[in-house]
PDB file of C-alpha atoms in Angstrom:
ATOM      1  CA  MET A  13      63.736 145.423  78.738  1.00  0.00           C
ATOM      2  CA  ALA A  14      64.470 144.614  82.388  1.00  0.00           C
ATOM      3  CA  PHE A  15      62.952 145.383  85.778  1.00  0.00           C
ATOM      4  CA  SER A  16      65.197 146.476  88.623  1.00  0.00           C
ATOM      5  CA  PRO A  17      65.464 143.871  91.423  1.00  0.00           C
ATOM      6  CA  ASP A  18      63.241 145.981  93.704  1.00  0.00           C
ATOM      7  CA  GLY A  19      60.647 146.399  90.931  1.00  0.00           C
ATOM      8  CA  ARG A  20      60.727 150.198  91.070  1.00  0.00           C
ATOM      9  CA  LEU A  21      62.339 150.844  87.678  1.00  0.00           C
ATOM     10  CA  LEU A  22      61.958 149.451  84.181  1.00  0.00           C
ATOM     11  CA  ALA A  23      64.915 149.770  81.777  1.00  0.00           C
ATOM     12  CA  THR A  24      64.323 149.618  78.031  1.00  0.00           C
ATOM     13  CA  ALA A  25      66.646 149.420  75.016  1.00  0.00           C
ATOM     14  CA  SER A  26      65.877 151.114  71.700  1.00  0.00           C
ATOM     15  CA  ALA A  27      67.393 152.730  68.612  1.00  0.00           C
ATOM     16  CA  SER A  28      67.656 155.995  70.583  1.00  0.00           C
ATOM     17  CA  GLY A  29      69.514 154.597  73.580  1.00  0.00           C
ATOM     18  CA  ALA A  30      68.348 153.234  76.924  1.00  0.00           C
ATOM     19  CA  SER A  31      65.684 154.665  79.209  1.00  0.00           C
ATOM     20  CA  LEU A  32      64.619 154.251  82.817  1.00  0.00           C
ATOM     21  CA  TRP A  33      60.909 154.338  83.634  1.00  0.00           C
ATOM     22  CA  ASN A  34      58.986 154.582  86.874  1.00  0.00           C
ATOM     23  CA  ALA A  35      57.421 151.168  87.490  1.00  0.00           C
ATOM     24  CA  ARG A  36      55.847 151.954  90.870  1.00  0.00           C
ATOM     25  CA  THR A  37      52.113 152.372  91.242  1.00  0.00           C
ATOM     26  CA  GLY A  38      50.676 155.863  91.460  1.00  0.00           C
ATOM     27  CA  PRO A  39      50.338 158.911  89.217  1.00  0.00           C
ATOM     28  CA  ASP A  40      53.945 158.664  87.982  1.00  0.00           C
ATOM     29  CA  LEU A  41      53.606 155.040  86.801  1.00  0.00           C
ATOM     30  CA  GLY A  42      55.129 154.745  83.328  1.00  0.00           C
ATOM     31  CA  LYS A  43      56.903 158.115  83.506  1.00  0.00           C
ATOM     32  CA  ARG A  44      60.410 158.225  82.011  1.00  0.00           C
ATOM     33  CA  VAL A  45      62.894 159.263  84.680  1.00  0.00           C
ATOM     34  CA  ALA A  46      66.153 159.138  82.669  1.00  0.00           C
ATOM     35  CA  SER A  47      67.566 158.773  79.159  1.00  0.00           C
ATOM     36  CA  LEU A  48      70.937 157.030  78.907  1.00  0.00           C
ATOM     37  CA  GLY A  49      73.204 157.035  75.874  1.00  0.00           C
ATOM     38  CA  ASP A  50      70.940 159.069  73.584  1.00  0.00           C
ATOM     39  CA  ASP A  51      73.399 158.832  70.684  1.00  0.00           C
ATOM     40  CA  MET A  52      73.722 155.046  70.638  1.00  0.00           C
ATOM     41  CA  LEU A  53      71.597 152.119  69.521  1.00  0.00           C
ATOM     42  CA  ALA A  54      70.967 149.953  72.577  1.00  0.00           C
ATOM     43  CA  ASN A  55      70.432 146.242  71.925  1.00  0.00           C
ATOM     44  CA  GLN A  56      69.998 144.996  75.488  1.00  0.00           C
ATOM     45  CA  VAL A  57      69.911 146.173  79.098  1.00  0.00           C
ATOM     46  CA  ALA A  58      70.447 144.342  82.396  1.00  0.00           C
ATOM     47  CA  PHE A  59      70.430 145.374  86.051  1.00  0.00           C
ATOM     48  CA  SER A  60      73.076 144.112  88.443  1.00  0.00           C
ATOM     49  CA  PRO A  61      71.682 141.801  91.151  1.00  0.00           C
ATOM     50  CA  ASP A  62      71.908 144.616  93.738  1.00  0.00           C
ATOM     51  CA  GLY A  63      70.139 147.056  91.387  1.00  0.00           C
ATOM     52  CA  LYS A  64      72.830 149.732  91.694  1.00  0.00           C
ATOM     53  CA  THR A  65      74.216 149.352  88.155  1.00  0.00           C
ATOM     54  CA  LEU A  66      72.589 149.103  84.743  1.00  0.00           C
ATOM     55  CA  ALA A  67      74.596 147.534  81.929  1.00  0.00           C
ATOM     56  CA  THR A  68      73.814 148.436  78.320  1.00  0.00           C
ATOM     57  CA  VAL A  69      75.255 147.099  75.055  1.00  0.00           C
ATOM     58  CA  GLY A  70      74.768 148.050  71.440  1.00  0.00           C
ATOM     59  CA  TYR A  71      76.096 150.107  68.546  1.00  0.00           C
ATOM     60  CA  ASP A  72      77.975 153.387  68.882  1.00  0.00           C
ATOM     61  CA  GLY A  73      79.701 153.899  65.529  1.00  0.00           C
ATOM     62  CA  HIS A  74      78.412 157.453  65.133  1.00  0.00           C
ATOM     63  CA  ARG A  75      80.022 158.813  68.306  1.00  0.00           C
ATOM     64  CA  ASN A  76      83.176 156.681  68.039  1.00  0.00           C
ATOM     65  CA  PRO A  77      84.234 156.505  64.361  1.00  0.00           C
ATOM     66  CA  GLY A  78      86.039 153.263  63.665  1.00  0.00           C
ATOM     67  CA  HIS A  79      84.226 151.509  66.518  1.00  0.00           C
ATOM     68  CA  GLU A  80      80.816 149.941  66.250  1.00  0.00           C
ATOM     69  CA  GLY A  81      80.277 148.147  69.539  1.00  0.00           C
ATOM     70  CA  ILE A  82      79.884 149.543  73.018  1.00  0.00           C
ATOM     71  CA  ALA A  83      79.194 148.259  76.521  1.00  0.00           C
ATOM     72  CA  GLN A  84      78.477 150.716  79.313  1.00  0.00           C
ATOM     73  CA  LEU A  85      77.945 150.459  83.069  1.00  0.00           C
ATOM     74  CA  TRP A  86      75.609 153.112  84.493  1.00  0.00           C
ATOM     75  CA  ASP A  87      75.244 154.305  88.070  1.00  0.00           C
ATOM     76  CA  VAL A  88      71.473 153.958  88.494  1.00  0.00           C
ATOM     77  CA  ALA A  89      71.149 156.472  91.335  1.00  0.00           C
ATOM     78  CA  ARG A  90      73.222 159.190  89.617  1.00  0.00           C
ATOM     79  CA  ARG A  91      72.044 158.315  86.064  1.00  0.00           C
ATOM     80  CA  LYS A  92      75.647 158.590  84.852  1.00  0.00           C
ATOM     81  CA  ALA A  93      78.021 156.200  83.097  1.00  0.00           C
ATOM     82  CA  ARG A  94      80.719 154.674  85.331  1.00  0.00           C
ATOM     83  CA  GLU A  95      82.622 152.624  82.764  1.00  0.00           C
ATOM     84  CA  GLU A  96      82.630 152.318  78.978  1.00  0.00           C
ATOM     85  CA  VAL A  97      84.149 149.680  76.685  1.00  0.00           C
ATOM     86  CA  VAL A  98      84.202 150.109  72.902  1.00  0.00           C
ATOM     87  CA  SER A  99      84.994 147.460  70.310  1.00  0.00           C
ATOM     88  CA  THR A 100      85.091 147.024  66.557  1.00  0.00           C
ATOM     89  CA  GLU A 101      82.026 144.776  66.600  1.00  0.00           C
ATOM     90  CA  GLU A 102      78.430 145.540  67.502  1.00  0.00           C
ATOM     91  CA  VAL A 103      77.453 143.966  70.835  1.00  0.00           C
ATOM     92  CA  TYR A 104      74.116 142.159  70.834  1.00  0.00           C
ATOM     93  CA  GLY A 105      73.528 140.744  74.305  1.00  0.00           C
ATOM     94  CA  LEU A 106      74.683 140.636  77.914  1.00  0.00           C
ATOM     95  CA  SER A 107      73.966 138.936  81.217  1.00  0.00           C
ATOM     96  CA  TYR A 108      75.055 139.320  84.851  1.00  0.00           C
ATOM     97  CA  SER A 109      76.267 136.308  86.794  1.00  0.00           C
ATOM     98  CA  ALA A 110      74.228 135.325  89.841  1.00  0.00           C
ATOM     99  CA  ASP A 111      76.808 136.797  92.237  1.00  0.00           C
ATOM    100  CA  GLY A 112      76.959 140.056  90.257  1.00  0.00           C
ATOM    101  CA  LYS A 113      80.732 139.864  89.768  1.00  0.00           C
ATOM    102  CA  THR A 114      80.862 138.970  86.059  1.00  0.00           C
ATOM    103  CA  ILE A 115      79.193 140.242  82.893  1.00  0.00           C
ATOM    104  CA  ALA A 116      79.022 138.154  79.723  1.00  0.00           C
ATOM    105  CA  THR A 117      78.620 139.943  76.377  1.00  0.00           C
ATOM    106  CA  ALA A 118      77.839 138.546  72.922  1.00  0.00           C
ATOM    107  CA  ALA A 119      79.082 140.237  69.742  1.00  0.00           C
ATOM    108  CA  ARG A 120      78.559 140.108  65.996  1.00  0.00           C
ATOM    109  CA  ASN A 121      81.999 138.579  65.442  1.00  0.00           C
ATOM    110  CA  ARG A 122      80.771 135.319  67.072  1.00  0.00           C
ATOM    111  CA  THR A 123      82.614 135.824  70.350  1.00  0.00           C
ATOM    112  CA  VAL A 124      81.390 135.734  73.934  1.00  0.00           C
ATOM    113  CA  GLU A 125      83.475 137.819  76.336  1.00  0.00           C
ATOM    114  CA  LEU A 126      83.588 137.756  80.132  1.00  0.00           C
ATOM    115  CA  ARG A 127      84.234 141.043  81.957  1.00  0.00           C
ATOM    116  CA  ASP A 128      84.574 142.245  85.520  1.00  0.00           C
ATOM    117  CA  ALA A 129      81.235 143.763  86.504  1.00  0.00           C
ATOM    118  CA  SER A 130      82.854 146.453  88.652  1.00  0.00           C
ATOM    119  CA  ASP A 131      84.966 148.124  85.967  1.00  0.00           C
ATOM    120  CA  GLY A 132      84.379 146.303  82.656  1.00  0.00           C
ATOM    121  CA  ARG A 133      87.880 144.804  82.701  1.00  0.00           C
ATOM    122  CA  PHE A 134      88.333 141.954  80.190  1.00  0.00           C
ATOM    123  CA  ARG A 135      88.677 138.513  81.756  1.00  0.00           C
ATOM    124  CA  GLY A 136      88.513 136.142  78.797  1.00  0.00           C
ATOM    125  CA  THR A 137      86.365 134.560  76.119  1.00  0.00           C
ATOM    126  CA  ILE A 138      84.289 131.408  75.879  1.00  0.00           C
ATOM    127  CA  ASP A 139      86.565 128.913  74.151  1.00  0.00           C
ATOM    128  CA  GLU A 140      84.371 127.772  71.261  1.00  0.00           C
ATOM    129  CA  THR A 141      83.844 128.704  67.607  1.00  0.00           C
ATOM    130  CA  MET A 142      80.260 129.864  67.132  1.00  0.00           C
ATOM    131  CA  VAL A 143      78.442 128.968  63.915  1.00  0.00           C
ATOM    132  CA  VAL A 144      76.473 132.248  63.820  1.00  0.00           C
ATOM    133  CA  PRO A 145      76.740 135.666  65.503  1.00  0.00           C
ATOM    134  CA  VAL A 146      75.649 135.199  69.119  1.00  0.00           C
ATOM    135  CA  GLN A 147      72.434 137.127  69.653  1.00  0.00           C
ATOM    136  CA  SER A 148      72.158 136.578  73.377  1.00  0.00           C
ATOM    137  CA  VAL A 149      73.626 134.917  76.438  1.00  0.00           C
ATOM    138  CA  GLN A 150      72.093 134.074  79.802  1.00  0.00           C
ATOM    139  CA  PHE A 151      73.636 133.202  83.174  1.00  0.00           C
ATOM    140  CA  SER A 152      72.002 130.618  85.394  1.00  0.00           C
ATOM    141  CA  PRO A 153      70.351 132.221  88.449  1.00  0.00           C
ATOM    142  CA  ARG A 154      72.098 129.794  90.789  1.00  0.00           C
ATOM    143  CA  ASP A 155      75.756 129.423  89.718  1.00  0.00           C
ATOM    144  CA  SER A 156      78.455 130.337  87.176  1.00  0.00           C
ATOM    145  CA  VAL A 157      76.878 128.418  84.269  1.00  0.00           C
ATOM    146  CA  LEU A 158      76.340 130.518  81.136  1.00  0.00           C
ATOM    147  CA  ALA A 159      73.940 129.562  78.338  1.00  0.00           C
ATOM    148  CA  VAL A 160      75.240 130.485  74.869  1.00  0.00           C
ATOM    149  CA  PHE A 161      73.050 130.314  71.770  1.00  0.00           C
ATOM    150  CA  ASN A 162      75.139 128.665  69.049  1.00  0.00           C
ATOM    151  CA  GLY A 163      72.889 128.313  65.998  1.00  0.00           C
ATOM    152  CA  PRO A 164      70.283 125.598  66.723  1.00  0.00           C
ATOM    153  CA  GLU A 165      72.178 124.515  69.847  1.00  0.00           C
ATOM    154  CA  VAL A 166      72.320 125.849  73.378  1.00  0.00           C
ATOM    155  CA  ASN A 167      75.667 125.320  75.052  1.00  0.00           C
ATOM    156  CA  LEU A 168      75.978 125.539  78.834  1.00  0.00           C
ATOM    157  CA  TRP A 169      79.424 126.660  79.968  1.00  0.00           C
ATOM    158  CA  ASP A 170      81.001 126.624  83.397  1.00  0.00           C
ATOM    159  CA  THR A 171      82.592 130.088  83.244  1.00  0.00           C
ATOM    160  CA  ALA A 172      84.685 129.454  86.356  1.00  0.00           C
ATOM    161  CA  GLU A 173      86.571 126.706  84.499  1.00  0.00           C
ATOM    162  CA  ASN A 174      85.800 127.767  80.894  1.00  0.00           C
ATOM    163  CA  LYS A 175      84.483 124.261  80.347  1.00  0.00           C
ATOM    164  CA  LEU A 176      81.502 123.053  78.304  1.00  0.00           C
ATOM    165  CA  LYS A 177      79.078 121.238  80.626  1.00  0.00           C
ATOM    166  CA  TYR A 178      76.098 120.421  78.398  1.00  0.00           C
ATOM    167  CA  ARG A 179      75.214 120.698  74.719  1.00  0.00           C
ATOM    168  CA  LEU A 180      71.424 121.024  74.303  1.00  0.00           C
ATOM    169  CA  VAL A 181      70.138 120.031  70.856  1.00  0.00           C
ATOM    170  CA  GLY A 182      66.468 120.025  69.891  1.00  0.00           C
ATOM    171  CA  ASN A 183      65.553 123.134  67.913  1.00  0.00           C
ATOM    172  CA  ASP A 184      65.758 122.972  64.114  1.00  0.00           C
ATOM    173  CA  GLY A 185      66.196 126.724  63.627  1.00  0.00           C
ATOM    174  CA  ASN A 186      68.682 129.079  65.278  1.00  0.00           C
ATOM    175  CA  VAL A 187      67.769 129.652  68.925  1.00  0.00           C
ATOM    176  CA  LEU A 188      66.496 133.203  69.428  1.00  0.00           C
ATOM    177  CA  HIS A 189      65.542 133.236  73.097  1.00  0.00           C
ATOM    178  CA  LEU A 190      66.289 131.273  76.238  1.00  0.00           C
ATOM    179  CA  ALA A 191      65.194 131.361  79.866  1.00  0.00           C
ATOM    180  CA  PHE A 192      66.183 129.572  83.063  1.00  0.00           C
ATOM    181  CA  SER A 193      63.652 128.655  85.719  1.00  0.00           C
ATOM    182  CA  PRO A 194      64.197 130.594  88.995  1.00  0.00           C
ATOM    183  CA  ASP A 195      65.956 127.609  90.606  1.00  0.00           C
ATOM    184  CA  GLY A 196      68.134 127.029  87.535  1.00  0.00           C
ATOM    185  CA  THR A 197      67.028 123.416  87.049  1.00  0.00           C
ATOM    186  CA  LEU A 198      65.076 123.965  83.807  1.00  0.00           C
ATOM    187  CA  VAL A 199      66.069 125.627  80.536  1.00  0.00           C
ATOM    188  CA  ALA A 200      63.588 126.656  77.842  1.00  0.00           C
ATOM    189  CA  SER A 201      64.627 127.697  74.326  1.00  0.00           C
ATOM    190  CA  ALA A 202      62.639 129.071  71.394  1.00  0.00           C
ATOM    191  CA  SER A 203      63.411 129.233  67.670  1.00  0.00           C
ATOM    192  CA  PRO A 204      61.605 130.072  64.375  1.00  0.00           C
ATOM    193  CA  ASP A 205      60.674 126.404  63.874  1.00  0.00           C
ATOM    194  CA  ASP A 206      57.661 127.021  66.186  1.00  0.00           C
ATOM    195  CA  VAL A 207      59.135 124.745  68.835  1.00  0.00           C
ATOM    196  CA  VAL A 208      59.950 125.492  72.462  1.00  0.00           C
ATOM    197  CA  CYS A 209      62.325 122.956  73.995  1.00  0.00           C
ATOM    198  CA  LEU A 210      62.643 122.198  77.725  1.00  0.00           C
ATOM    199  CA  TRP A 211      65.637 120.595  79.399  1.00  0.00           C
ATOM    200  CA  LYS A 212      66.108 119.495  82.988  1.00  0.00           C
ATOM    201  CA  ILE A 213      69.573 120.440  84.252  1.00  0.00           C
ATOM    202  CA  PRO A 214      71.069 118.204  86.973  1.00  0.00           C
ATOM    203  CA  ARG A 215      72.051 119.907  90.201  1.00  0.00           C
ATOM    204  CA  PRO A 216      75.796 119.991  90.917  1.00  0.00           C
TER     205      PRO A 216
END
């Protein structure tokens, strides 16, 4: 799930698509205001930094035979899809860059793709072989660095140069979740080994 930048909406992902909920106080708090992609399984949702677009990724093999993965960009105000990208692999995760110009998506085929946030146009892939399907990715809140979960490792990539900056090793099990601190100087990762690791990331 994800809150809109202004805190007025909550977006959720589920087996029956994505939904928008009223997150403002008052009698309508918690009321669903829109259902998006009812015929798809949504794995993750993310608002653009300006809150005008909601990105969703997941599985859409029923509506598009021969294709399993889908990424969609929704106009939040109109509650309608602006762009749609289908693939042969289910898409697990996504993240917006801090400037809102790039979206990173993670798929079952162990690839991480970079796309233009305005129209979904393909820009390239992270140049590394992943040891497991990538469940999630996360952009730093301060720059173009992207955290990629690669088994028990977390790899930090400079997406502007497609260059590996740091390889963070500390978890014994495959990393399942990661978060940056608001200033981007700390990274926390969690895995099934009951360990949460913290790393301090040097400023540029």
